[in-house]
Short mmCIF file of C-alpha atoms in Angstrom, two decimals:
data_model
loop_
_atom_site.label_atom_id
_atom_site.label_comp_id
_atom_site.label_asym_id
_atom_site.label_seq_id
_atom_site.Cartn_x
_atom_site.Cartn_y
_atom_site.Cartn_z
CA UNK Q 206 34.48 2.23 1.50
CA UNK Q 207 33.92 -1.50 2.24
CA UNK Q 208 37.21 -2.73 0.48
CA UNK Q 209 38.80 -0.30 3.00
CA UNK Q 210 37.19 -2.27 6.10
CA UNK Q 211 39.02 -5.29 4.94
CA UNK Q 212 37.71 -8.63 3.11
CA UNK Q 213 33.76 -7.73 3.02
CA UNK Q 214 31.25 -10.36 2.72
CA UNK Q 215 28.34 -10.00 -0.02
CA UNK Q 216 25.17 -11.30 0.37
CA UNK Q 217 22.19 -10.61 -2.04
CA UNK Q 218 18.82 -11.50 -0.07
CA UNK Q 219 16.45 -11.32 -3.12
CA UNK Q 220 12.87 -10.56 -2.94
CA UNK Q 221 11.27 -12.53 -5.44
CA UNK Q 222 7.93 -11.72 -7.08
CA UNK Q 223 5.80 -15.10 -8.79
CA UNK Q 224 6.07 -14.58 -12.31
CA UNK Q 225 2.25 -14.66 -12.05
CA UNK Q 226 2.21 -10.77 -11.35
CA UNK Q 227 3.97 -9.67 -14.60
CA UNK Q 228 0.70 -11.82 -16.27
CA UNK Q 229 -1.88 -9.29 -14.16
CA UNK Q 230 -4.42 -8.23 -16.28
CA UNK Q 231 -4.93 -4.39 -16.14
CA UNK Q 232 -8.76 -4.48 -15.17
CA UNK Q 233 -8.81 -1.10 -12.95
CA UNK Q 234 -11.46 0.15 -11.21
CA UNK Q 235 -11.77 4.05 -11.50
CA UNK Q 236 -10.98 4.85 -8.34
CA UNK Q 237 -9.75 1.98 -6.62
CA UNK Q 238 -7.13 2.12 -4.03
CA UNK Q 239 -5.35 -1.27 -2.77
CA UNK Q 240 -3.71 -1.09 0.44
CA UNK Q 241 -2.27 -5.01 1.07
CA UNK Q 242 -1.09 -6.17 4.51
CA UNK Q 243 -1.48 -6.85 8.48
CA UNK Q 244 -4.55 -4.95 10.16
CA UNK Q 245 -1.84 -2.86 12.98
CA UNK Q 246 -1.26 0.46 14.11
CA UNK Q 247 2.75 0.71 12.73
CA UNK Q 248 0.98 0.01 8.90
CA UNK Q 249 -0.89 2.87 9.53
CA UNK Q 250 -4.23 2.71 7.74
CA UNK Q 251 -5.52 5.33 9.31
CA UNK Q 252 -3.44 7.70 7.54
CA UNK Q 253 -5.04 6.26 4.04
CA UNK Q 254 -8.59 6.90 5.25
CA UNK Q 255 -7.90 10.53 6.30
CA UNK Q 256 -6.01 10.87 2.55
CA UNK Q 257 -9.42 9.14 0.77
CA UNK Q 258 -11.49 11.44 2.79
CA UNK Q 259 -9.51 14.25 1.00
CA UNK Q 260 -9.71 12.43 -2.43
CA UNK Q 261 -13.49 11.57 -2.27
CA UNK Q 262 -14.22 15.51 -2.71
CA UNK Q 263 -12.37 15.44 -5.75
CA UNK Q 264 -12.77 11.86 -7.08
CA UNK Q 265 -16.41 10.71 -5.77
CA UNK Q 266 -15.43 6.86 -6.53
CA UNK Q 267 -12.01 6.64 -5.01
CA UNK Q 268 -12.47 3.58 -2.96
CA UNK Q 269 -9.94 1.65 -0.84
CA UNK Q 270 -9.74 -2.36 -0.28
CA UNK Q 271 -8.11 -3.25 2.60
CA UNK Q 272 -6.14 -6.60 2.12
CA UNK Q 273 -4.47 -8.98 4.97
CA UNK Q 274 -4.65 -10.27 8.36
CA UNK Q 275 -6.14 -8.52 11.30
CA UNK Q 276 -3.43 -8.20 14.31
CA UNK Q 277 -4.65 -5.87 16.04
CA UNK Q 278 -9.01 -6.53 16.68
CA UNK Q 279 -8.62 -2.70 18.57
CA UNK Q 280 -6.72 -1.37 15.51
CA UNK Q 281 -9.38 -2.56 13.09
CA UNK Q 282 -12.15 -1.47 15.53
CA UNK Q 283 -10.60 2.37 15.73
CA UNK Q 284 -10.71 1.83 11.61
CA UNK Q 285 -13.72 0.87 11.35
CA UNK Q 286 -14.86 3.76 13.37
CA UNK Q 287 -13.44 6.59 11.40
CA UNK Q 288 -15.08 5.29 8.76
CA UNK Q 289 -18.45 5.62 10.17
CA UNK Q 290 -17.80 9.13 11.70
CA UNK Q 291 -16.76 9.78 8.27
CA UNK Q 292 -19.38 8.83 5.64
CA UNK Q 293 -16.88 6.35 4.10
CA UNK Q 294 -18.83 3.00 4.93
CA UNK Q 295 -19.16 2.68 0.66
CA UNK Q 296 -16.25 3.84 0.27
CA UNK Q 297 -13.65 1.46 2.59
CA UNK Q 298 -13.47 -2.53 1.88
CA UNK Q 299 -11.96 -5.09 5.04
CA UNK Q 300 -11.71 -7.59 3.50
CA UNK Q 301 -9.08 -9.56 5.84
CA UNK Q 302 -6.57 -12.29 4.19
CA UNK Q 303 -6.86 -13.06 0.70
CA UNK Q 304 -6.00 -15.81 -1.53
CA UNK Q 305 -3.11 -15.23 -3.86
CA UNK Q 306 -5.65 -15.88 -6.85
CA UNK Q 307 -7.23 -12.99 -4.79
CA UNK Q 308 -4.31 -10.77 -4.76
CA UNK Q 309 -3.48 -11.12 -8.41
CA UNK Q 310 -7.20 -9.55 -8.69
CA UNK Q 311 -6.72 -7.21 -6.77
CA UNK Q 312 -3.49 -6.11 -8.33
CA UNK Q 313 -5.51 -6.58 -11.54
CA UNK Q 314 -8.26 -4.12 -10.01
CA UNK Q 315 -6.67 -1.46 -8.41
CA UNK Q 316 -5.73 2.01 -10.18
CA UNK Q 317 -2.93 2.11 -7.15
CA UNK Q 318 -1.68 0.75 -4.24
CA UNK Q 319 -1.51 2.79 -1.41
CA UNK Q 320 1.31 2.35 1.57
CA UNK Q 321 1.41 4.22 4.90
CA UNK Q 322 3.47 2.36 6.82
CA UNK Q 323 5.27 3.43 9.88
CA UNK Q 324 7.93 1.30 9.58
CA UNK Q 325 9.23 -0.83 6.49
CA UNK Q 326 12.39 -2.11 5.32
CA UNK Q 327 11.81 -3.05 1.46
CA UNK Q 328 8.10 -3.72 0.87
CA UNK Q 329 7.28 -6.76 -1.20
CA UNK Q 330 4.04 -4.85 -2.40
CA UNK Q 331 6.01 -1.98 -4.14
CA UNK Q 332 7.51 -4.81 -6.11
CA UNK Q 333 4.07 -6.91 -6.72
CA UNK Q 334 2.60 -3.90 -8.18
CA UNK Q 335 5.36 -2.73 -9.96
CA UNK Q 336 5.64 -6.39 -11.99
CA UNK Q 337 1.35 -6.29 -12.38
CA UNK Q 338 2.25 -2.62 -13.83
CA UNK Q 339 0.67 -0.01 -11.27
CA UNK Q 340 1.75 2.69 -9.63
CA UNK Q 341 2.34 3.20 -6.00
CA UNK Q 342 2.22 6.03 -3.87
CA UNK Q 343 4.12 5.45 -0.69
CA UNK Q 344 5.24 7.69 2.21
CA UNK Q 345 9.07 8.28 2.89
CA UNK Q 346 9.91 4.73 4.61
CA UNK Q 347 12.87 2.53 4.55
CA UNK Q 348 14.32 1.80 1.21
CA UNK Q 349 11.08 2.77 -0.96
CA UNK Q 350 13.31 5.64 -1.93
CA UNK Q 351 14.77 3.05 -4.29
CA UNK Q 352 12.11 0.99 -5.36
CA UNK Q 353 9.60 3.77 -6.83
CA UNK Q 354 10.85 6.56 -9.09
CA UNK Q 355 9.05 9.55 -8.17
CA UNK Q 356 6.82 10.60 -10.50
CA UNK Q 357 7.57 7.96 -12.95
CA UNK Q 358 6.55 4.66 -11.13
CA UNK Q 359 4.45 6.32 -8.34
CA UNK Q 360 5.12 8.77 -6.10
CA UNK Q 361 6.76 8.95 -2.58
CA UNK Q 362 4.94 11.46 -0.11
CA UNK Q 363 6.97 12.72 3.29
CA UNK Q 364 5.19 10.20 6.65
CA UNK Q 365 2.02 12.03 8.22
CA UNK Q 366 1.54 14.47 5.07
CA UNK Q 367 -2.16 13.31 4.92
CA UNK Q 368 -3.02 16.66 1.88
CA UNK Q 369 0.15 15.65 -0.31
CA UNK Q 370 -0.89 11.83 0.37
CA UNK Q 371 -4.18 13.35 -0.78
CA UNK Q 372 -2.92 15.05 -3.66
CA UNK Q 373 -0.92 12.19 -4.83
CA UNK Q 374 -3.04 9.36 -4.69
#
């Protein structure tokens, strides 16, 4: 099809993972759910809590660290909230940016990492946990349709699902 179009032009824009994550120590936490990046509505953490809500009456110590800068102080707030209203306060981590000696222990820590994004294009994370060897379970956004095989690397959940989030994570 692009032959067709003329003389295309090929550029590979590679997303490079540290070698550092293939050397991640598996040190899981039963339970533990890492969701890494910015504190804002379009990442869509709320989503996560209402899934963990679900999980906690099936898994009593799923847990969820939260990983990466706060953008939004109202986002957070309306976060922090839910978690209140909903018994999770032992059960939800903020723990705002991290070192990257920090997120290779979280990587190392985690049983999964969680994404509910709202919008993505091809997200780094998929990638970091992939190379530290854990699955991730990811709602239907931009390319992650190609980055996790579903059911074999992690599992890919349709946006605003919150039970097959749920059920998957």
């Amino acid at each position: 099809e692009y032959e067709a179009g003329g003389d295309p032009r090929w550029s590979e824009i590679p997303i490079p993972v540290s070698e550092e994550y293939f050397a991640v120590p598996d040190r899981a936490v039963p339970g533990r759910m890492f969701c890494a990046g910015t504190i804002l509505e379009l990442k869509n953490g709320l989503a996560l809590l209402q899934a963990l809500k679900q999980v906690r009456e099936r898994v009593p110590q799923a847990h969820v660290h939260f990983d990466g800068r706060v953008e939004d102080q109202a986002y957070l707030a309306r976060l922090k909230h839910y978690v209140a209203e909903n018994g999770l306060d032992e059960a939800v981590t903020f723990r705002g940016l991290i070192s990257f000696e920090q997120t290779l222990d979280a990587y190392a820590e985690c049983s999964v990492l969680a994404l509910t994004s709202r919008q993505e294009s091809s997200p780094r994370v998929i990638l970091e946990a992939s190379a530290a060897g854990k699955p991730s379970v990811s709602v239907q956004v931009g390319s992650v349709g190609d980055m996790i095989e579903d059911g074999v690397s992690g599992f890919i959940v349709p946006q605003d699902d919150i039970s097959a989030l749920a059920d998957r994570l």
